[in-house]
PDB file of C-alpha atoms in Angstrom:
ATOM      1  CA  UNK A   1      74.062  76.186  54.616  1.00 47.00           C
ATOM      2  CA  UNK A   2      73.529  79.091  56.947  1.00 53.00           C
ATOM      3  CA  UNK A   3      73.422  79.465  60.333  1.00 51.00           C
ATOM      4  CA  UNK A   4      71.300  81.906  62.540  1.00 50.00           C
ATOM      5  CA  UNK A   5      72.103  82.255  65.973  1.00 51.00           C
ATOM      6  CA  UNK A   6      69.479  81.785  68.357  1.00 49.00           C
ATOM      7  CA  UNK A   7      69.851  83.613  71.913  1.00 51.00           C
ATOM      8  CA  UNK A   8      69.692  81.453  74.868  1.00 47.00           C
ATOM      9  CA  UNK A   9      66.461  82.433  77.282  1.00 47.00           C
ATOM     10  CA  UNK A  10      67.461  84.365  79.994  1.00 47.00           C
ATOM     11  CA  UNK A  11      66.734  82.523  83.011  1.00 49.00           C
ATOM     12  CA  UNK A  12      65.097  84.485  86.130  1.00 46.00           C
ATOM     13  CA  UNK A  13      67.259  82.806  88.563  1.00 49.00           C
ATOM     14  CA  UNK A  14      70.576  84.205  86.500  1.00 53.00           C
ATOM     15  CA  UNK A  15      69.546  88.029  87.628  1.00 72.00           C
ATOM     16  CA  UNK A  16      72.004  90.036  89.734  1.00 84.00           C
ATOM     17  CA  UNK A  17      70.983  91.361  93.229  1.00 94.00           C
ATOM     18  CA  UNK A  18      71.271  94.728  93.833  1.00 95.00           C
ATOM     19  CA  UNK A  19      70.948  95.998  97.141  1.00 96.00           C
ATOM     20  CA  UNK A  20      68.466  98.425  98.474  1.00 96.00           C
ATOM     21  CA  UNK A  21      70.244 101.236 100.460  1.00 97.00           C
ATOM     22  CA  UNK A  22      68.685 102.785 103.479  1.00 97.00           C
ATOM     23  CA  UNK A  23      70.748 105.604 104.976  1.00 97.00           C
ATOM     24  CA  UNK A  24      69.914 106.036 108.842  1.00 98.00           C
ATOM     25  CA  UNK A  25      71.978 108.865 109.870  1.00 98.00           C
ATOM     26  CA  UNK A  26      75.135 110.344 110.167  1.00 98.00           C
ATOM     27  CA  UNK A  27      78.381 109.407 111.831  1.00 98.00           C
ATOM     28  CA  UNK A  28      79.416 111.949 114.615  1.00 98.00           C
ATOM     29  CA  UNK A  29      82.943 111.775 113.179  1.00 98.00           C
ATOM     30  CA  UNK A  30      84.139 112.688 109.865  1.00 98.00           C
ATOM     31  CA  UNK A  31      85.269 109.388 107.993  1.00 98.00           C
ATOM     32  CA  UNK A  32      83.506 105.775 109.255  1.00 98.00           C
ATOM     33  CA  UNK A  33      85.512 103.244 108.161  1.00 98.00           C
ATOM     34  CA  UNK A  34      84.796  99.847 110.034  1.00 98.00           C
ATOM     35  CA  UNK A  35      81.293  99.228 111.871  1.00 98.00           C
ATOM     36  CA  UNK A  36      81.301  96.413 114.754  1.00 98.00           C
ATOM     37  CA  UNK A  37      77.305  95.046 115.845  1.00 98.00           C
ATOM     38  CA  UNK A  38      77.250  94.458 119.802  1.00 98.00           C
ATOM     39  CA  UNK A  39      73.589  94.536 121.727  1.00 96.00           C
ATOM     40  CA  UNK A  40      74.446  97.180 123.732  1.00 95.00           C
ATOM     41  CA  UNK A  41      75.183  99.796 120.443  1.00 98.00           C
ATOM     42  CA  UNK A  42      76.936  99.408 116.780  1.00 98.00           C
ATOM     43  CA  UNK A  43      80.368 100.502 117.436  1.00 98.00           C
ATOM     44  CA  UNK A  44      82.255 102.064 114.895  1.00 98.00           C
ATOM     45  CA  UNK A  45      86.089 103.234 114.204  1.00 98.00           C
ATOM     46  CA  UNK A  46      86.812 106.412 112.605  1.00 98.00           C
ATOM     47  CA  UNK A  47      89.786 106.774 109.808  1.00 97.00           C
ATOM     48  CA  UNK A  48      89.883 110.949 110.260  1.00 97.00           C
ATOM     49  CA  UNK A  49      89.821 111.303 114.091  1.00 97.00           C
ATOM     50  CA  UNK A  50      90.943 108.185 115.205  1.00 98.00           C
ATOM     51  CA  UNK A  51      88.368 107.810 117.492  1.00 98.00           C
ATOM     52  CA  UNK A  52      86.370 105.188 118.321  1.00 98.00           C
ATOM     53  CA  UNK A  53      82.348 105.407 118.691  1.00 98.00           C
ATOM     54  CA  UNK A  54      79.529 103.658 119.962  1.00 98.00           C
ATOM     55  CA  UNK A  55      75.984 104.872 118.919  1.00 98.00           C
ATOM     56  CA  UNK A  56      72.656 104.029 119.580  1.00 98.00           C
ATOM     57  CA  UNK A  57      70.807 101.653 117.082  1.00 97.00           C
ATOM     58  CA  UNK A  58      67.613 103.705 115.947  1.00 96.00           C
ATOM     59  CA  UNK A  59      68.919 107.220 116.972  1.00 96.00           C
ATOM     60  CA  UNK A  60      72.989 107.217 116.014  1.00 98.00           C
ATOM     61  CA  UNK A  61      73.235 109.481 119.066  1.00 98.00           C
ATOM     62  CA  UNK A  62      77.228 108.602 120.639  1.00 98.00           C
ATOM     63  CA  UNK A  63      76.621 106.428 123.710  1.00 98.00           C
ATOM     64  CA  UNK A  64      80.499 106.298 123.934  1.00 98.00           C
ATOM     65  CA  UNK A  65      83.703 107.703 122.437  1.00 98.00           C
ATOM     66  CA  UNK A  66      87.358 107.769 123.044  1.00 98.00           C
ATOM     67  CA  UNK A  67      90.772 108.713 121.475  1.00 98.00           C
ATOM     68  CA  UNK A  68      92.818 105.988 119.935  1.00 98.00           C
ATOM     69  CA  UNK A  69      96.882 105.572 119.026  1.00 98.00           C
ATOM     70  CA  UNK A  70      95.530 104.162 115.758  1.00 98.00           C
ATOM     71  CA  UNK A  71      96.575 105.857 112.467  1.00 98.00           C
ATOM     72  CA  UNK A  72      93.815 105.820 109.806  1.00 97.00           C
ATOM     73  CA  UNK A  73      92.180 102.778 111.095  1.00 96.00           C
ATOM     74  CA  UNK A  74      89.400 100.957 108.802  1.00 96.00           C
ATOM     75  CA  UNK A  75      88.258  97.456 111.005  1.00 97.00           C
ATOM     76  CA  UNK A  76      86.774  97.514 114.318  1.00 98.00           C
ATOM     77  CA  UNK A  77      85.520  94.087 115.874  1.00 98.00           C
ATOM     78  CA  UNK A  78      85.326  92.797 119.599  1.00 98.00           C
ATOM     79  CA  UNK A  79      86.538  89.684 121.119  1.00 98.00           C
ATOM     80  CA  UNK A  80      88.043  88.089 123.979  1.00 97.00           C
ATOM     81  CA  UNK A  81      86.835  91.207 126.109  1.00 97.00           C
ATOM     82  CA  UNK A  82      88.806  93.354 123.947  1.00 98.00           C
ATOM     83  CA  UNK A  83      88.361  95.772 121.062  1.00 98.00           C
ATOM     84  CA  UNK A  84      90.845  95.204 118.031  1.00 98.00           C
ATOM     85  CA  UNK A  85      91.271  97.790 115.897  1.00 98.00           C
ATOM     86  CA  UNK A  86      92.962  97.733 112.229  1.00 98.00           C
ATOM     87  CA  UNK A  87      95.592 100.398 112.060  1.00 98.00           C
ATOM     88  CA  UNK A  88      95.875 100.330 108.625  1.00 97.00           C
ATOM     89  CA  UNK A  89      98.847 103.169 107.710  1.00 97.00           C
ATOM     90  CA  UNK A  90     101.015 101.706 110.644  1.00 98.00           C
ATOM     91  CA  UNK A  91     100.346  97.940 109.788  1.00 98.00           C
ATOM     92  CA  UNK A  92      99.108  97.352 112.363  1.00 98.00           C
ATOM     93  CA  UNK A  93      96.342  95.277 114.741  1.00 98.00           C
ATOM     94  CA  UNK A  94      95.867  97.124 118.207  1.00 98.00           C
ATOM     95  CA  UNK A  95      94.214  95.397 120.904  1.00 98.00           C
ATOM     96  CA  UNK A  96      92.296  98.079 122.785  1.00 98.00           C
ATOM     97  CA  UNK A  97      90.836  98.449 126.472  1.00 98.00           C
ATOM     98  CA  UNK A  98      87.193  98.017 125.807  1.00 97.00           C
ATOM     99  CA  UNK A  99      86.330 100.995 128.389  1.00 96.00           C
ATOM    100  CA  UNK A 100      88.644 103.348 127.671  1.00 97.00           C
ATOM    101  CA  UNK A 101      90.014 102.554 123.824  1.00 97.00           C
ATOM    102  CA  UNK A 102      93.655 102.600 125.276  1.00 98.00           C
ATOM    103  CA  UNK A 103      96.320 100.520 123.092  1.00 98.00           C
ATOM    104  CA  UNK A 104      97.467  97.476 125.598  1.00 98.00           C
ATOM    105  CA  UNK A 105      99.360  95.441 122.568  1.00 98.00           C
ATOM    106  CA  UNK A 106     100.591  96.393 119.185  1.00 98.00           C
ATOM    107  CA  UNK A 107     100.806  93.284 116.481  1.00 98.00           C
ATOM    108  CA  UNK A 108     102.338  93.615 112.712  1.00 98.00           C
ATOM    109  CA  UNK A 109      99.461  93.145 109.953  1.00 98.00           C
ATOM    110  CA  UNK A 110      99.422  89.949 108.257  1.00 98.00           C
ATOM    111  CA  UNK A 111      98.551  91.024 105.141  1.00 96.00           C
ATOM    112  CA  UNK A 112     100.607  94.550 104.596  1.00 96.00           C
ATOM    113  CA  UNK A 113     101.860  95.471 101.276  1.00 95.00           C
ATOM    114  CA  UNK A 114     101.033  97.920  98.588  1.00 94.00           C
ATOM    115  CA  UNK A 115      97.683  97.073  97.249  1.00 91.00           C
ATOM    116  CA  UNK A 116      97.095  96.158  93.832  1.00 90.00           C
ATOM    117  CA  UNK A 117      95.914  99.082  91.623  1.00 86.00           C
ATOM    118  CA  UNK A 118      98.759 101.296  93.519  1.00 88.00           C
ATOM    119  CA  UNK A 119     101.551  98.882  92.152  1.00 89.00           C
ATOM    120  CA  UNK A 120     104.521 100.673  89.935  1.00 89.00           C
ATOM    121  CA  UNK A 121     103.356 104.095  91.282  1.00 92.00           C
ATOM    122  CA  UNK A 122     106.294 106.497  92.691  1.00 92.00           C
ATOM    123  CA  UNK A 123     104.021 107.537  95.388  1.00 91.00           C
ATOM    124  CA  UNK A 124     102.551 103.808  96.128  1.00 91.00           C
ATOM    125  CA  UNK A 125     103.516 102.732  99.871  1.00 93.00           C
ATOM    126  CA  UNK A 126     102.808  99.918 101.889  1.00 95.00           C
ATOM    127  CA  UNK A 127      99.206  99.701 103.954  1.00 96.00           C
ATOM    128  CA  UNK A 128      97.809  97.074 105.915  1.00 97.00           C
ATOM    129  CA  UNK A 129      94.508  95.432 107.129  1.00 97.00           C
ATOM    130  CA  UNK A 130      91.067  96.594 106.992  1.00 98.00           C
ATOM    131  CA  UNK A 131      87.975  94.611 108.147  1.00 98.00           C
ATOM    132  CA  UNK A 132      87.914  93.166 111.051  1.00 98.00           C
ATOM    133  CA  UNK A 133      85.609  89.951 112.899  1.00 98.00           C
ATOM    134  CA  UNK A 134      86.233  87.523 115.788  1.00 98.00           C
ATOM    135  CA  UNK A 135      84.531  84.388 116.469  1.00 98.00           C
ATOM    136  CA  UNK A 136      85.627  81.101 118.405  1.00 97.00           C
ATOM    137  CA  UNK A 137      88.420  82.859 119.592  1.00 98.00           C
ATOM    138  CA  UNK A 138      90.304  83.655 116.275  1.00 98.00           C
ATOM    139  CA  UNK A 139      90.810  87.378 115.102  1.00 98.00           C
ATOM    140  CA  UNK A 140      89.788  87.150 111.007  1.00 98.00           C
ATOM    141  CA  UNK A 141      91.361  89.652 109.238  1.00 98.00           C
ATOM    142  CA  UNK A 142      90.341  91.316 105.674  1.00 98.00           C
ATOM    143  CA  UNK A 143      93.574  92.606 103.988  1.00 98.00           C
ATOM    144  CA  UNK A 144      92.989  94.758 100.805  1.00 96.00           C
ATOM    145  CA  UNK A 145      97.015  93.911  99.746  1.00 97.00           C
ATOM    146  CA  UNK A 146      97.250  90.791 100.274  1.00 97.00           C
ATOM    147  CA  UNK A 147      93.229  90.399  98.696  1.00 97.00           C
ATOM    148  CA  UNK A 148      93.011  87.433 101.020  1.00 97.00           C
ATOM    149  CA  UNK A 149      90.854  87.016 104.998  1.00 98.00           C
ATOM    150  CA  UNK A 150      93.742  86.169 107.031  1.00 98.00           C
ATOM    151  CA  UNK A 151      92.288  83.553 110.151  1.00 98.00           C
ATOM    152  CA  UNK A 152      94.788  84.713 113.405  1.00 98.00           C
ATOM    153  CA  UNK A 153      95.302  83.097 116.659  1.00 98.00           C
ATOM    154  CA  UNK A 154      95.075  86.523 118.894  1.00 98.00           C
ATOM    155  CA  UNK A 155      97.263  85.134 121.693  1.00 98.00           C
ATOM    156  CA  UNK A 156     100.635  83.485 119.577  1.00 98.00           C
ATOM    157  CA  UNK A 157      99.914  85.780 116.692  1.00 98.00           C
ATOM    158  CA  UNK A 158     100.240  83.081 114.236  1.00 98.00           C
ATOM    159  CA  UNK A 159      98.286  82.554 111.090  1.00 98.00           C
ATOM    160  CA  UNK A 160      95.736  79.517 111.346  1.00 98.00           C
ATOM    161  CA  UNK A 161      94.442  80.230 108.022  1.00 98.00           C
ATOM    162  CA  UNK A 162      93.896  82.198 104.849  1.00 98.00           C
ATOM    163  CA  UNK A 163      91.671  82.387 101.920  1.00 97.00           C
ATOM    164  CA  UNK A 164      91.266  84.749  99.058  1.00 97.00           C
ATOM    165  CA  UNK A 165      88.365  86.825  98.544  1.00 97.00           C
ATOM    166  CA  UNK A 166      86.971  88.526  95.299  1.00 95.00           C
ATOM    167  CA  UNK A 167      87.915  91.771  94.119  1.00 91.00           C
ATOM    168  CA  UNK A 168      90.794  94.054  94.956  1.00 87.00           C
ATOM    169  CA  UNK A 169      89.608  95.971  97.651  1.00 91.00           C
ATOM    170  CA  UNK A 170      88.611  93.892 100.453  1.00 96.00           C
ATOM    171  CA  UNK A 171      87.604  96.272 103.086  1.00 97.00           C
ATOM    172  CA  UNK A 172      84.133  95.476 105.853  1.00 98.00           C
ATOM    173  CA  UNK A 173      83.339  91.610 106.611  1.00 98.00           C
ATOM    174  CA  UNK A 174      80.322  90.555 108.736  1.00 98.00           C
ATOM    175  CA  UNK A 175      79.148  86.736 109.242  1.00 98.00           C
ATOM    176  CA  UNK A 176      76.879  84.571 107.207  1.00 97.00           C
ATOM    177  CA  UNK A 177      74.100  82.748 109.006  1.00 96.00           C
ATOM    178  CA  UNK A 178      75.739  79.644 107.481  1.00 96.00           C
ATOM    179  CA  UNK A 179      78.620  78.336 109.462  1.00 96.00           C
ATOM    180  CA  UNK A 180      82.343  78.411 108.021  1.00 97.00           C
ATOM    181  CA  UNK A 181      80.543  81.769 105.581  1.00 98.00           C
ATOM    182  CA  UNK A 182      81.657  85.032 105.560  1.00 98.00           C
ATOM    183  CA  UNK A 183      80.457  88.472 103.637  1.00 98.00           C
ATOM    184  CA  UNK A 184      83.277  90.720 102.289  1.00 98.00           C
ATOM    185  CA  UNK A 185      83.168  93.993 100.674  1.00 98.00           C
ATOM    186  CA  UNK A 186      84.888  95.244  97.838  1.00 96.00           C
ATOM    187  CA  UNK A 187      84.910  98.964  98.137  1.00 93.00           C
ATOM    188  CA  UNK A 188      86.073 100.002  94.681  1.00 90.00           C
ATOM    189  CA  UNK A 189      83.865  97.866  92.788  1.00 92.00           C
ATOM    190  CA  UNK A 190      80.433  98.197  94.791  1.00 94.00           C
ATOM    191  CA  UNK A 191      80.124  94.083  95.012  1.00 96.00           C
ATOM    192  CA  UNK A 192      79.674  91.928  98.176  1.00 97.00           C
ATOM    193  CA  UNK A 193      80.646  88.228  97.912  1.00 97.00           C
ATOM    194  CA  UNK A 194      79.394  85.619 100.418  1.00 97.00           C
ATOM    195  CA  UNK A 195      82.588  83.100 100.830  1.00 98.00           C
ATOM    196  CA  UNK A 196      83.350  79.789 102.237  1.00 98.00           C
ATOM    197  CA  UNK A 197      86.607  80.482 104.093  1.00 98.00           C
ATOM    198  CA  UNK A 198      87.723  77.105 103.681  1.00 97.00           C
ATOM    199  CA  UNK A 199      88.851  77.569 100.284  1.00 97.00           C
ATOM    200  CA  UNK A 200      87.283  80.918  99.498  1.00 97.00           C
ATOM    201  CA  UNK A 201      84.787  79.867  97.484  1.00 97.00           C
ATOM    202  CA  UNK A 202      81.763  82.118  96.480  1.00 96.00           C
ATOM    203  CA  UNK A 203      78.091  81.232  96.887  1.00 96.00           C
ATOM    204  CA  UNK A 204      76.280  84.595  96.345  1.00 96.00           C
ATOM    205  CA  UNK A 205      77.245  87.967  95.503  1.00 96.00           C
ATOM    206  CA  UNK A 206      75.277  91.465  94.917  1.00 96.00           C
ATOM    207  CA  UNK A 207      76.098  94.740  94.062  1.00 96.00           C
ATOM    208  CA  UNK A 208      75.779  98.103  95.622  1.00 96.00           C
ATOM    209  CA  UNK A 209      74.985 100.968  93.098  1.00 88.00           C
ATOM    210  CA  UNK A 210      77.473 103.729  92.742  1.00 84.00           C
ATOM    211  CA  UNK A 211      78.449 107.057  95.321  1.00 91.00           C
ATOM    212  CA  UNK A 212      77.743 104.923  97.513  1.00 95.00           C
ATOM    213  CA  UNK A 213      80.665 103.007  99.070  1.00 95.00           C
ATOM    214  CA  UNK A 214      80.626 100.050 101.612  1.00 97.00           C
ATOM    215  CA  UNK A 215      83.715 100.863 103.653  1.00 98.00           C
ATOM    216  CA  UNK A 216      82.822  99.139 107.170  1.00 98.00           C
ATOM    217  CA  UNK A 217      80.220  96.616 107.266  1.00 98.00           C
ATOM    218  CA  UNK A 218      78.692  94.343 110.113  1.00 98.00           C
ATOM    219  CA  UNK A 219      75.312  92.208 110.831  1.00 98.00           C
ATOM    220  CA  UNK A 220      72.950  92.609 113.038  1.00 97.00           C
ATOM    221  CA  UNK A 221      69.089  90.496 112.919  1.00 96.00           C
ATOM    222  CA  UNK A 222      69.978  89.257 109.979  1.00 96.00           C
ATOM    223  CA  UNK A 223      70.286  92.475 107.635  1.00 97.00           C
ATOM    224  CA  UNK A 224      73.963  94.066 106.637  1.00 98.00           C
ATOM    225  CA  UNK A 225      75.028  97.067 107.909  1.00 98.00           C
ATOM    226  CA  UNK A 226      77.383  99.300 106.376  1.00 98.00           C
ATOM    227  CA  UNK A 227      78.857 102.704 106.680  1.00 98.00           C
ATOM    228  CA  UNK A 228      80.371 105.212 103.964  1.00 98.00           C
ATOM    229  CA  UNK A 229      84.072 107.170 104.417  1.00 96.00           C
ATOM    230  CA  UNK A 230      82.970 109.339 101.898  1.00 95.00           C
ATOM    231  CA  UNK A 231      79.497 110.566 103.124  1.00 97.00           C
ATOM    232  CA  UNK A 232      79.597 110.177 106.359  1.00 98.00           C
ATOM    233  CA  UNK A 233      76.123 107.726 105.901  1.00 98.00           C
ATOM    234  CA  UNK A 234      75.389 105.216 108.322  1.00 98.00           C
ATOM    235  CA  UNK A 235      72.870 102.785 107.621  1.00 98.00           C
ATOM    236  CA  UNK A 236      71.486  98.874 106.321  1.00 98.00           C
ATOM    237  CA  UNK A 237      71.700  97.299 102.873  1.00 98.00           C
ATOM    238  CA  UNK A 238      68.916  95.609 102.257  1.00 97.00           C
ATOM    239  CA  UNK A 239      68.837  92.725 100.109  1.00 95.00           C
ATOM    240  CA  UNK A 240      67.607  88.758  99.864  1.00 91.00           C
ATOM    241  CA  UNK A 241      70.039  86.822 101.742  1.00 88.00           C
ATOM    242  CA  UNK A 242      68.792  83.700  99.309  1.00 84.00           C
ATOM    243  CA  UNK A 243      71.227  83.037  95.929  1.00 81.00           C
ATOM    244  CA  UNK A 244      69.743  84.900  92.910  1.00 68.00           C
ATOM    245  CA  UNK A 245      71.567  82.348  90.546  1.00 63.00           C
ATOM    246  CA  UNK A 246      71.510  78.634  89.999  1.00 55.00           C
TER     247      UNK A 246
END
């Protein structure tokens, strides 16, 4: 008896997302690395300079700027009247004067360590935290090292939380319009995951074609913004927010 294989039909509802880039403009600064949405400008914290920015929405003209004691920082977020700030080659979180971008408290990363594809190599050396978000008065922090979103209470410093997210490079997060949801980026392999920090699960994913690379990300109305170390680009991905898989 023979057999002949038959392919399976190829359902519609199986087809990967792929987002639609719009570049916007141009960062003032040389490297963006981690994007923060507020309604008075996106704010943004550069990895080069060490400055942080705040530019207009339609324009990118610099509303604000100021010098931070950060050392090649790559999360910005706001909370609790503060701006935290992911100082990722000291390990450290800096909580920042909101006016002025001075350092008022220096905390240790929670998820420092050499990440993954540096492992074994002479020159490898220990990094910590990238992405950054705040909401209900935690500090949610995306660690590339550790792979995992590490859930922080800002005032004891102690973890509440953590869950693993896909990929190796964990870098921007923004929130999901569902509650307990969060979107992370994985720079290096050009994929954003929407995850249940509960337990990390994933419920939708799409990809983000190559050159260009989602460093810092945030949300604003809805659509994901992101911005690019490498280019310099500023600007929105834009994709369905429904699952394109059942």
């Amino acid at each position: 008896m023979q057999w002949s294989l038959i392919p399976a039909p190829v359902r519609s509802s199986q087809v990967v997302k792929i987002a639609k880039v719009e570049k916007l403009f141009l960062s003032p600064g040389p490297q963006p690395n981690g994007l923060q949405a507020a309604p008075d400008g996106l704010w943004y914290i550069d990895q080069r300079d060490n400055k942080v920015y705040k530019l207009d929405w339609k324009t990118g003209k610099t509303l604000f700027e100021a010098q931070t004691a950060t050392d090649r920082s790559s999360g910005i977020t706001i909370g609790g009247g503060y701006l935290w700030i992911a100082s990722t080659y000291s390990c450290e979180i800096h909580k920042c004067d909101l006016k002025t971008g001075k350092t008022l408290q220096v905390l240790p990363s929670p998820g420092a360590g050499i990440n993954a594809p540096r492992e074994g190599l002479p020159d490898a050396r220990r990094t910590g935290d990238h992405g950054l978000e705040w909401k209900d008065g935690k500090l949610y922090v995306a660690s590339p090292p550790s792979q995992m979103v590490h859930v922080m209470d800002p005032v004891s410093w102690k973890e509440l939380h953590r869950c693993r997210v896909p990929g190796f490079r964990v870098h921007g997060v923004a929130w999901a319009k569902e509650e307990g949801m969060i979107w992370t980026a994985d720079t290096a392999m050009g994929v954003v995951s929407k995850v249940r920090i509960s337990d990390g699960r994933v419920y939708d994913m799409f990809r983000v074609d190559a050159t260009v690379e989602v460093h810092g990300m945030t949300i604003k109305d809805g659509v994901l913004w992101y911005c690019d170390a490498e280019s310099r680009a500023v600007g929105r991905l834009n994709v369905s927010m429904d699952p394109a898989f059942g």
